[in-house]
């Protein structure tokens, strides 16, 4: 039986039912509805009280030392300079400038700006006047996963049989990769044979950064979806970074972790190790802090972890209260925010819900300046 014949049979069998459901949905939902939402939840508040407020990069800039901001992309192919909107919005909000960055973003330069630094595709200095106050590192592992994803290219040959929405979700459309073949495939690739290759590239990058972090400096990680798992795995992987001391230095100096679409609970399913890489990273930081205290060097302030989630993002999970109860040396926050401004007839763009955090002004403002529960609005 040909595919066209099957389509006609299915259309005849289910066409009236589908039209009835669609008509009912249109009548019930009638038009579009606003999705404006910004809710901040202090997951640790039930544990130790205190005001519900998380700090942004601005607070670290007010302290002594330099700020090192490390950005790691998530699922899907990312060309060099993928972080343009993110870094420009964040650093503009805190009053820092980079003449070199303005030129790179204006020309949409997608060439790798570095060499011999592993996953680092871009390194920029941000200034206050003529003084360097922050350094930004853009990390990318797309060149590795792309070679593996080519095995799925043949699937686009069947797009002519697909309805438009499933086609966009599977293989992509209008120059944007599909949710399945370009995005979710990265998780399978990383958790499979490419794991060590990705970690090695990341290790070279993190080693380079670690060697530039001073005693009074702070390190901030901004990681999208799969990028958080890749980063934390590499930091915890003994023997991957040139020395464990270099990894520990980054863990010790980390003051803020920003998770844009938190997939860690999903990626941990089925693993023998019940603790996620985030939990193990926090435990490691506690060990390092304890050793500092015993040596009379003082301890670092509690690690701040903020997870941004669009409620309509199918691939994100809030931080659980159980995790917060078990790890008292960190402060956890959930920030719910919509990346789609409107729902049309009860439908939103699922890809934008997942990848729209870095272009969402409210997310960038919160990373730059912080936010409090009192700002929550529904």
mmCIF file of C-alpha atoms in Angstrom:
data_model
loop_
_atom_site.group_PDB
_atom_site.id
_atom_site.type_symbol
_atom_site.label_atom_id
_atom_site.label_comp_id
_atom_site.label_asym_id
_atom_site.label_seq_id
_atom_site.Cartn_x
_atom_site.Cartn_y
_atom_site.Cartn_z
ATOM 1 C CA UNK A 1 0.000 0.000 0.000
ATOM 2 C CA UNK A 2 1.458 3.368 -1.011
ATOM 3 C CA UNK A 3 2.012 6.205 1.452
ATOM 4 C CA UNK A 4 -0.514 8.375 -0.428
ATOM 5 C CA UNK A 5 -3.138 5.641 -0.145
ATOM 6 C CA UNK A 6 -2.502 5.293 3.579
ATOM 7 C CA UNK A 7 -2.850 9.026 4.004
ATOM 8 C CA UNK A 8 -6.232 9.001 2.236
ATOM 9 C CA UNK A 9 -7.470 6.147 4.437
ATOM 10 C CA UNK A 10 -6.354 7.868 7.620
ATOM 11 C CA UNK A 11 -7.836 11.143 6.450
ATOM 12 C CA UNK A 12 -11.160 9.510 5.743
ATOM 13 C CA UNK A 13 -11.199 7.727 9.090
ATOM 14 C CA UNK A 14 -10.030 10.499 11.343
ATOM 15 C CA UNK A 15 -10.706 13.646 9.323
ATOM 16 C CA UNK A 16 -14.190 14.390 10.696
ATOM 17 C CA UNK A 17 -13.068 13.658 14.272
ATOM 18 C CA UNK A 18 -10.045 15.936 13.954
ATOM 19 C CA UNK A 19 -12.137 18.736 12.443
ATOM 20 C CA UNK A 20 -14.661 18.440 15.260
ATOM 21 C CA UNK A 21 -11.994 18.615 17.956
ATOM 22 C CA UNK A 22 -10.279 21.533 16.210
ATOM 23 C CA UNK A 23 -13.555 23.448 15.827
ATOM 24 C CA UNK A 24 -14.406 22.897 19.500
ATOM 25 C CA UNK A 25 -10.953 24.093 20.512
ATOM 26 C CA UNK A 26 -11.216 27.211 18.357
ATOM 27 C CA UNK A 27 -14.617 28.106 19.777
ATOM 28 C CA UNK A 28 -13.456 27.520 23.349
ATOM 29 C CA UNK A 29 -10.179 29.378 23.082
ATOM 30 C CA UNK A 30 -11.213 31.996 20.518
ATOM 31 C CA UNK A 31 -8.172 34.048 19.574
ATOM 32 C CA UNK A 32 -4.943 34.577 21.425
ATOM 33 C CA UNK A 33 -4.148 34.928 25.104
ATOM 34 C CA UNK A 34 -1.299 36.740 26.828
ATOM 35 C CA UNK A 35 1.386 34.621 28.503
ATOM 36 C CA UNK A 36 3.114 37.346 30.523
ATOM 37 C CA UNK A 37 4.430 35.706 33.668
ATOM 38 C CA UNK A 38 7.373 36.210 36.001
ATOM 39 C CA UNK A 39 7.360 34.198 39.199
ATOM 40 C CA UNK A 40 10.396 33.761 41.438
ATOM 41 C CA UNK A 41 10.354 30.918 43.968
ATOM 42 C CA UNK A 42 12.945 30.553 46.700
ATOM 43 C CA UNK A 43 13.200 26.768 46.964
ATOM 44 C CA UNK A 44 15.456 27.104 50.016
ATOM 45 C CA UNK A 45 13.154 29.466 51.911
ATOM 46 C CA UNK A 46 11.220 26.699 53.662
ATOM 47 C CA UNK A 47 14.583 25.379 54.854
ATOM 48 C CA UNK A 48 16.225 28.429 56.363
ATOM 49 C CA UNK A 49 13.903 31.388 55.917
ATOM 50 C CA UNK A 50 15.225 34.780 54.866
ATOM 51 C CA UNK A 51 14.070 37.137 52.148
ATOM 52 C CA UNK A 52 13.231 35.744 48.734
ATOM 53 C CA UNK A 53 15.766 37.454 46.531
ATOM 54 C CA UNK A 54 18.596 36.307 44.284
ATOM 55 C CA UNK A 55 21.527 38.457 43.226
ATOM 56 C CA UNK A 56 22.736 39.185 39.710
ATOM 57 C CA UNK A 57 26.136 39.811 38.178
ATOM 58 C CA UNK A 58 26.047 43.380 39.444
ATOM 59 C CA UNK A 59 26.627 42.246 43.021
ATOM 60 C CA UNK A 60 29.803 40.372 42.078
ATOM 61 C CA UNK A 61 31.049 43.412 40.151
ATOM 62 C CA UNK A 62 30.663 45.483 43.313
ATOM 63 C CA UNK A 63 33.176 43.250 45.098
ATOM 64 C CA UNK A 64 36.917 43.164 44.564
ATOM 65 C CA UNK A 65 38.437 40.993 41.859
ATOM 66 C CA UNK A 66 37.507 40.277 38.275
ATOM 67 C CA UNK A 67 34.371 38.525 37.042
ATOM 68 C CA UNK A 68 34.709 35.520 34.715
ATOM 69 C CA UNK A 69 31.448 34.691 32.930
ATOM 70 C CA UNK A 70 31.335 31.301 31.192
ATOM 71 C CA UNK A 71 28.426 30.664 28.784
ATOM 72 C CA UNK A 72 27.697 27.162 27.442
ATOM 73 C CA UNK A 73 24.967 26.499 24.883
ATOM 74 C CA UNK A 74 22.448 23.709 25.064
ATOM 75 C CA UNK A 75 20.959 21.341 22.529
ATOM 76 C CA UNK A 76 20.908 22.221 18.844
ATOM 77 C CA UNK A 77 23.604 23.443 16.476
ATOM 78 C CA UNK A 78 25.244 26.733 17.494
ATOM 79 C CA UNK A 79 27.644 28.684 15.327
ATOM 80 C CA UNK A 80 30.385 30.766 16.969
ATOM 81 C CA UNK A 81 28.994 34.081 18.256
ATOM 82 C CA UNK A 82 25.755 32.372 19.317
ATOM 83 C CA UNK A 83 25.769 34.349 22.595
ATOM 84 C CA UNK A 84 25.691 37.834 21.003
ATOM 85 C CA UNK A 85 22.259 38.954 22.281
ATOM 86 C CA UNK A 86 22.830 37.372 25.678
ATOM 87 C CA UNK A 87 26.167 38.973 26.511
ATOM 88 C CA UNK A 88 25.334 42.375 25.031
ATOM 89 C CA UNK A 89 22.103 42.657 27.017
ATOM 90 C CA UNK A 90 23.672 41.473 30.282
ATOM 91 C CA UNK A 91 26.777 43.655 30.168
ATOM 92 C CA UNK A 92 24.848 46.700 28.951
ATOM 93 C CA UNK A 93 22.600 46.328 32.011
ATOM 94 C CA UNK A 94 25.615 46.375 34.360
ATOM 95 C CA UNK A 95 27.320 49.271 32.577
ATOM 96 C CA UNK A 96 30.276 47.456 30.973
ATOM 97 C CA UNK A 97 31.388 47.803 27.353
ATOM 98 C CA UNK A 98 33.529 45.924 24.856
ATOM 99 C CA UNK A 99 34.518 47.756 21.647
ATOM 100 C CA UNK A 100 35.569 44.474 20.023
ATOM 101 C CA UNK A 101 32.220 42.832 20.806
ATOM 102 C CA UNK A 102 30.227 45.630 19.150
ATOM 103 C CA UNK A 103 31.999 44.954 15.858
ATOM 104 C CA UNK A 104 31.596 41.161 16.103
ATOM 105 C CA UNK A 105 27.844 41.384 16.760
ATOM 106 C CA UNK A 106 27.227 44.109 14.187
ATOM 107 C CA UNK A 107 28.792 42.063 11.396
ATOM 108 C CA UNK A 108 27.220 38.813 12.689
ATOM 109 C CA UNK A 109 30.685 37.267 12.525
ATOM 110 C CA UNK A 110 30.249 33.503 13.006
ATOM 111 C CA UNK A 111 33.910 32.608 12.702
ATOM 112 C CA UNK A 112 35.667 31.086 15.684
ATOM 113 C CA UNK A 113 37.614 33.903 17.336
ATOM 114 C CA UNK A 114 40.059 31.659 19.185
ATOM 115 C CA UNK A 115 42.349 28.692 18.548
ATOM 116 C CA UNK A 116 43.946 26.069 20.776
ATOM 117 C CA UNK A 117 41.457 26.644 23.604
ATOM 118 C CA UNK A 118 39.196 23.640 23.120
ATOM 119 C CA UNK A 119 35.513 24.560 23.225
ATOM 120 C CA UNK A 120 36.123 28.318 23.625
ATOM 121 C CA UNK A 121 34.832 29.993 20.467
ATOM 122 C CA UNK A 122 35.008 33.554 21.788
ATOM 123 C CA UNK A 123 36.812 35.436 24.579
ATOM 124 C CA UNK A 124 36.075 39.079 25.293
ATOM 125 C CA UNK A 125 37.131 41.658 27.877
ATOM 126 C CA UNK A 126 34.487 44.042 29.253
ATOM 127 C CA UNK A 127 35.559 47.415 30.577
ATOM 128 C CA UNK A 128 34.424 50.085 32.989
ATOM 129 C CA UNK A 129 36.085 53.108 31.436
ATOM 130 C CA UNK A 130 39.557 51.768 30.671
ATOM 131 C CA UNK A 131 39.624 49.150 33.447
ATOM 132 C CA UNK A 132 38.856 45.522 32.690
ATOM 133 C CA UNK A 133 36.184 44.325 35.131
ATOM 134 C CA UNK A 134 34.923 41.167 33.476
ATOM 135 C CA UNK A 135 35.937 38.544 30.960
ATOM 136 C CA UNK A 136 33.398 36.587 28.950
ATOM 137 C CA UNK A 137 33.990 33.131 27.493
ATOM 138 C CA UNK A 138 31.642 31.591 24.922
ATOM 139 C CA UNK A 139 31.908 27.779 24.793
ATOM 140 C CA UNK A 140 30.589 25.538 22.011
ATOM 141 C CA UNK A 141 30.700 21.807 21.324
ATOM 142 C CA UNK A 142 28.491 21.890 18.203
ATOM 143 C CA UNK A 143 31.345 21.062 15.850
ATOM 144 C CA UNK A 144 31.567 17.658 17.562
ATOM 145 C CA UNK A 145 27.875 16.780 17.687
ATOM 146 C CA UNK A 146 27.289 17.998 14.111
ATOM 147 C CA UNK A 147 29.415 15.223 12.642
ATOM 148 C CA UNK A 148 27.230 12.639 14.384
ATOM 149 C CA UNK A 149 23.909 14.293 13.456
ATOM 150 C CA UNK A 150 24.698 14.035 9.749
ATOM 151 C CA UNK A 151 23.525 10.424 9.998
ATOM 152 C CA UNK A 152 19.948 11.800 10.203
ATOM 153 C CA UNK A 153 20.166 14.073 7.134
ATOM 154 C CA UNK A 154 18.414 11.519 4.919
ATOM 155 C CA UNK A 155 15.223 11.993 6.939
ATOM 156 C CA UNK A 156 14.568 15.402 5.379
ATOM 157 C CA UNK A 157 13.862 13.579 2.120
ATOM 158 C CA UNK A 158 10.518 12.535 3.609
ATOM 159 C CA UNK A 159 9.453 16.093 4.467
ATOM 160 C CA UNK A 160 7.226 16.204 1.396
ATOM 161 C CA UNK A 161 4.944 13.676 3.096
ATOM 162 C CA UNK A 162 4.770 15.597 6.377
ATOM 163 C CA UNK A 163 2.319 18.225 7.545
ATOM 164 C CA UNK A 164 4.087 21.547 8.156
ATOM 165 C CA UNK A 165 4.098 21.582 11.978
ATOM 166 C CA UNK A 166 5.484 18.018 12.422
ATOM 167 C CA UNK A 167 8.062 18.803 9.743
ATOM 168 C CA UNK A 168 9.257 21.903 11.603
ATOM 169 C CA UNK A 169 9.413 19.943 14.851
ATOM 170 C CA UNK A 170 11.316 17.016 13.376
ATOM 171 C CA UNK A 171 13.650 18.251 10.639
ATOM 172 C CA UNK A 172 13.219 22.027 10.918
ATOM 173 C CA UNK A 173 11.963 24.848 8.718
ATOM 174 C CA UNK A 174 12.804 28.433 7.769
ATOM 175 C CA UNK A 175 16.471 27.830 8.501
ATOM 176 C CA UNK A 176 15.832 26.649 12.074
ATOM 177 C CA UNK A 177 16.788 23.100 13.043
ATOM 178 C CA UNK A 178 14.085 20.712 14.188
ATOM 179 C CA UNK A 179 13.370 19.970 17.833
ATOM 180 C CA UNK A 180 14.048 16.256 17.265
ATOM 181 C CA UNK A 181 16.801 15.911 14.646
ATOM 182 C CA UNK A 182 18.835 18.994 15.593
ATOM 183 C CA UNK A 183 18.114 19.471 19.300
ATOM 184 C CA UNK A 184 17.117 16.353 21.214
ATOM 185 C CA UNK A 185 19.581 14.336 19.145
ATOM 186 C CA UNK A 186 22.419 16.186 20.927
ATOM 187 C CA UNK A 187 21.463 14.581 24.238
ATOM 188 C CA UNK A 188 21.676 11.087 22.735
ATOM 189 C CA UNK A 189 25.015 11.936 21.125
ATOM 190 C CA UNK A 190 26.506 13.324 24.341
ATOM 191 C CA UNK A 191 25.261 10.472 26.516
ATOM 192 C CA UNK A 192 26.635 8.025 23.945
ATOM 193 C CA UNK A 193 29.905 7.624 22.087
ATOM 194 C CA UNK A 194 30.744 11.353 21.847
ATOM 195 C CA UNK A 195 30.809 11.847 25.622
ATOM 196 C CA UNK A 196 34.586 11.737 26.072
ATOM 197 C CA UNK A 197 35.218 13.800 22.929
ATOM 198 C CA UNK A 198 32.929 16.605 24.111
ATOM 199 C CA UNK A 199 34.363 16.524 27.633
ATOM 200 C CA UNK A 200 37.932 16.693 26.339
ATOM 201 C CA UNK A 201 37.145 19.820 24.326
ATOM 202 C CA UNK A 202 35.374 21.332 27.324
ATOM 203 C CA UNK A 203 38.274 20.365 29.599
ATOM 204 C CA UNK A 204 40.770 22.262 27.459
ATOM 205 C CA UNK A 205 38.519 25.321 27.638
ATOM 206 C CA UNK A 206 37.965 25.143 31.395
ATOM 207 C CA UNK A 207 41.665 24.590 32.032
ATOM 208 C CA UNK A 208 42.433 27.751 30.065
ATOM 209 C CA UNK A 209 39.860 29.718 32.094
ATOM 210 C CA UNK A 210 41.015 28.297 35.428
ATOM 211 C CA UNK A 211 44.556 29.517 34.793
ATOM 212 C CA UNK A 212 43.218 33.079 34.459
ATOM 213 C CA UNK A 213 41.141 33.177 37.630
ATOM 214 C CA UNK A 214 42.782 35.114 40.469
ATOM 215 C CA UNK A 215 42.419 34.634 44.228
ATOM 216 C CA UNK A 216 39.806 37.388 44.566
ATOM 217 C CA UNK A 217 37.995 36.658 41.301
ATOM 218 C CA UNK A 218 34.510 35.197 40.863
ATOM 219 C CA UNK A 219 33.303 32.670 38.270
ATOM 220 C CA UNK A 220 29.749 32.611 36.948
ATOM 221 C CA UNK A 221 28.325 29.900 34.712
ATOM 222 C CA UNK A 222 25.370 30.493 32.373
ATOM 223 C CA UNK A 223 24.389 27.131 30.913
ATOM 224 C CA UNK A 224 21.528 26.231 28.616
ATOM 225 C CA UNK A 225 19.766 22.849 28.909
ATOM 226 C CA UNK A 226 22.290 20.110 28.010
ATOM 227 C CA UNK A 227 25.154 22.586 28.473
ATOM 228 C CA UNK A 228 24.825 22.432 32.259
ATOM 229 C CA UNK A 229 25.262 18.652 32.299
ATOM 230 C CA UNK A 230 28.238 18.887 29.930
ATOM 231 C CA UNK A 231 29.901 21.582 32.080
ATOM 232 C CA UNK A 232 29.347 19.920 35.455
ATOM 233 C CA UNK A 233 30.414 16.497 34.151
ATOM 234 C CA UNK A 234 33.666 17.987 32.885
ATOM 235 C CA UNK A 235 34.404 19.811 36.137
ATOM 236 C CA UNK A 236 33.840 16.581 38.061
ATOM 237 C CA UNK A 237 35.728 14.320 35.666
ATOM 238 C CA UNK A 238 39.021 13.405 37.307
ATOM 239 C CA UNK A 239 41.869 13.124 34.838
ATOM 240 C CA UNK A 240 40.012 15.001 32.107
ATOM 241 C CA UNK A 241 41.014 18.521 33.094
ATOM 242 C CA UNK A 242 44.797 18.679 33.238
ATOM 243 C CA UNK A 243 44.767 18.561 37.032
ATOM 244 C CA UNK A 244 42.064 18.194 39.656
ATOM 245 C CA UNK A 245 43.357 21.377 41.281
ATOM 246 C CA UNK A 246 42.391 23.404 38.208
ATOM 247 C CA UNK A 247 38.871 21.977 38.269
ATOM 248 C CA UNK A 248 38.564 22.567 42.009
ATOM 249 C CA UNK A 249 39.639 26.183 41.545
ATOM 250 C CA UNK A 250 36.708 26.830 39.199
ATOM 251 C CA UNK A 251 34.285 25.034 41.518
ATOM 252 C CA UNK A 252 35.577 26.965 44.534
ATOM 253 C CA UNK A 253 35.365 30.362 42.821
ATOM 254 C CA UNK A 254 31.907 29.730 41.325
ATOM 255 C CA UNK A 255 29.405 32.037 43.002
ATOM 256 C CA UNK A 256 26.403 31.847 40.665
ATOM 257 C CA UNK A 257 24.994 29.112 38.421
ATOM 258 C CA UNK A 258 22.316 30.155 35.941
ATOM 259 C CA UNK A 259 20.412 27.258 34.351
ATOM 260 C CA UNK A 260 18.365 28.201 31.288
ATOM 261 C CA UNK A 261 16.015 25.217 30.862
ATOM 262 C CA UNK A 262 17.046 22.738 33.534
ATOM 263 C CA UNK A 263 17.265 19.218 32.079
ATOM 264 C CA UNK A 264 19.385 17.671 34.824
ATOM 265 C CA UNK A 265 16.537 15.605 36.396
ATOM 266 C CA UNK A 266 15.637 14.161 32.976
ATOM 267 C CA UNK A 267 19.232 13.380 32.013
ATOM 268 C CA UNK A 268 19.824 11.616 35.330
ATOM 269 C CA UNK A 269 17.058 9.053 34.817
ATOM 270 C CA UNK A 270 18.317 5.467 34.678
ATOM 271 C CA UNK A 271 21.777 6.313 36.053
ATOM 272 C CA UNK A 272 23.322 4.226 38.834
ATOM 273 C CA UNK A 273 24.509 7.444 40.476
ATOM 274 C CA UNK A 274 21.316 8.884 41.977
ATOM 275 C CA UNK A 275 22.796 12.355 42.550
ATOM 276 C CA UNK A 276 22.738 14.647 39.532
ATOM 277 C CA UNK A 277 25.931 16.340 38.382
ATOM 278 C CA UNK A 278 24.649 19.551 40.001
ATOM 279 C CA UNK A 279 24.300 17.828 43.388
ATOM 280 C CA UNK A 280 27.763 16.307 43.123
ATOM 281 C CA UNK A 281 29.205 19.689 42.150
ATOM 282 C CA UNK A 282 27.633 21.306 45.224
ATOM 283 C CA UNK A 283 28.940 18.504 47.451
ATOM 284 C CA UNK A 284 32.416 18.979 45.964
ATOM 285 C CA UNK A 285 32.287 22.701 46.645
ATOM 286 C CA UNK A 286 31.341 21.967 50.256
ATOM 287 C CA UNK A 287 34.403 19.708 50.597
ATOM 288 C CA UNK A 288 36.632 22.458 49.209
ATOM 289 C CA UNK A 289 35.101 25.074 51.516
ATOM 290 C CA UNK A 290 35.527 22.807 54.526
ATOM 291 C CA UNK A 291 39.203 22.352 53.684
ATOM 292 C CA UNK A 292 39.617 26.150 53.312
ATOM 293 C CA UNK A 293 38.119 26.667 56.761
ATOM 294 C CA UNK A 294 40.409 24.102 58.321
ATOM 295 C CA UNK A 295 43.381 25.867 56.729
ATOM 296 C CA UNK A 296 42.256 29.197 58.200
ATOM 297 C CA UNK A 297 41.615 30.723 54.756
ATOM 298 C CA UNK A 298 37.907 31.386 55.378
ATOM 299 C CA UNK A 299 35.092 29.956 53.287
ATOM 300 C CA UNK A 300 33.341 31.116 50.130
ATOM 301 C CA UNK A 301 29.755 32.349 50.417
ATOM 302 C CA UNK A 302 26.958 29.839 49.593
ATOM 303 C CA UNK A 303 26.583 28.998 45.927
ATOM 304 C CA UNK A 304 23.522 30.568 44.265
ATOM 305 C CA UNK A 305 21.660 28.371 41.777
ATOM 306 C CA UNK A 306 18.845 29.854 39.664
ATOM 307 C CA UNK A 307 16.834 27.694 37.246
ATOM 308 C CA UNK A 308 14.790 29.515 34.599
ATOM 309 C CA UNK A 309 11.853 27.557 33.228
ATOM 310 C CA UNK A 310 9.200 28.405 30.681
ATOM 311 C CA UNK A 311 6.109 26.439 31.841
ATOM 312 C CA UNK A 312 5.502 25.532 28.177
ATOM 313 C CA UNK A 313 9.062 24.282 27.632
ATOM 314 C CA UNK A 314 8.668 20.502 27.423
ATOM 315 C CA UNK A 315 12.322 19.914 28.316
ATOM 316 C CA UNK A 316 12.783 21.861 31.544
ATOM 317 C CA UNK A 317 12.251 20.928 35.182
ATOM 318 C CA UNK A 318 12.152 23.151 38.287
ATOM 319 C CA UNK A 319 14.597 22.518 41.123
ATOM 320 C CA UNK A 320 12.892 20.284 43.659
ATOM 321 C CA UNK A 321 12.404 21.150 47.316
ATOM 322 C CA UNK A 322 13.908 17.789 48.187
ATOM 323 C CA UNK A 323 17.195 18.774 46.525
ATOM 324 C CA UNK A 324 17.240 22.066 48.440
ATOM 325 C CA UNK A 325 16.660 20.276 51.742
ATOM 326 C CA UNK A 326 19.591 17.937 51.141
ATOM 327 C CA UNK A 327 22.134 20.579 50.111
ATOM 328 C CA UNK A 328 22.257 23.344 52.687
ATOM 329 C CA UNK A 329 25.458 24.920 51.425
ATOM 330 C CA UNK A 330 23.683 26.366 48.382
ATOM 331 C CA UNK A 331 20.661 28.583 47.794
ATOM 332 C CA UNK A 332 18.196 27.489 45.113
ATOM 333 C CA UNK A 333 15.653 29.512 43.146
ATOM 334 C CA UNK A 334 13.122 28.716 40.450
ATOM 335 C CA UNK A 335 12.200 31.505 38.042
ATOM 336 C CA UNK A 336 9.161 30.860 35.850
ATOM 337 C CA UNK A 337 8.976 33.027 32.756
ATOM 338 C CA UNK A 338 7.395 32.771 29.296
ATOM 339 C CA UNK A 339 9.501 32.969 26.146
ATOM 340 C CA UNK A 340 6.391 33.179 23.936
ATOM 341 C CA UNK A 341 4.426 36.370 24.551
ATOM 342 C CA UNK A 342 1.128 34.902 23.350
ATOM 343 C CA UNK A 343 -0.676 31.593 22.897
ATOM 344 C CA UNK A 344 -2.708 31.327 19.723
ATOM 345 C CA UNK A 345 -5.774 29.119 20.178
ATOM 346 C CA UNK A 346 -4.033 27.401 23.089
ATOM 347 C CA UNK A 347 -0.865 26.678 21.091
ATOM 348 C CA UNK A 348 2.658 28.092 21.540
ATOM 349 C CA UNK A 349 5.865 27.586 19.601
ATOM 350 C CA UNK A 350 7.517 24.709 21.549
ATOM 351 C CA UNK A 351 10.961 25.390 20.061
ATOM 352 C CA UNK A 352 10.898 29.049 21.112
ATOM 353 C CA UNK A 353 9.701 27.984 24.557
ATOM 354 C CA UNK A 354 12.868 25.899 24.846
ATOM 355 C CA UNK A 355 15.517 28.096 23.216
ATOM 356 C CA UNK A 356 14.116 31.603 23.818
ATOM 357 C CA UNK A 357 15.682 32.295 27.216
ATOM 358 C CA UNK A 358 18.774 34.085 25.940
ATOM 359 C CA UNK A 359 16.680 36.529 23.872
ATOM 360 C CA UNK A 360 14.149 37.109 26.664
ATOM 361 C CA UNK A 361 14.779 40.557 28.135
ATOM 362 C CA UNK A 362 13.342 39.639 31.542
ATOM 363 C CA UNK A 363 15.731 36.699 31.857
ATOM 364 C CA UNK A 364 18.751 38.821 30.929
ATOM 365 C CA UNK A 365 17.695 41.590 33.337
ATOM 366 C CA UNK A 366 17.374 39.070 36.173
ATOM 367 C CA UNK A 367 20.840 37.649 35.461
ATOM 368 C CA UNK A 368 22.293 41.149 35.421
ATOM 369 C CA UNK A 369 20.519 42.673 38.409
ATOM 370 C CA UNK A 370 18.757 39.879 40.303
ATOM 371 C CA UNK A 371 15.084 39.556 41.206
ATOM 372 C CA UNK A 372 12.832 39.011 44.194
ATOM 373 C CA UNK A 373 9.596 37.180 44.914
ATOM 374 C CA UNK A 374 7.815 40.487 45.349
ATOM 375 C CA UNK A 375 8.282 41.018 41.599
ATOM 376 C CA UNK A 376 6.300 37.888 40.828
ATOM 377 C CA UNK A 377 3.325 38.569 38.602
ATOM 378 C CA UNK A 378 0.815 36.306 36.917
#
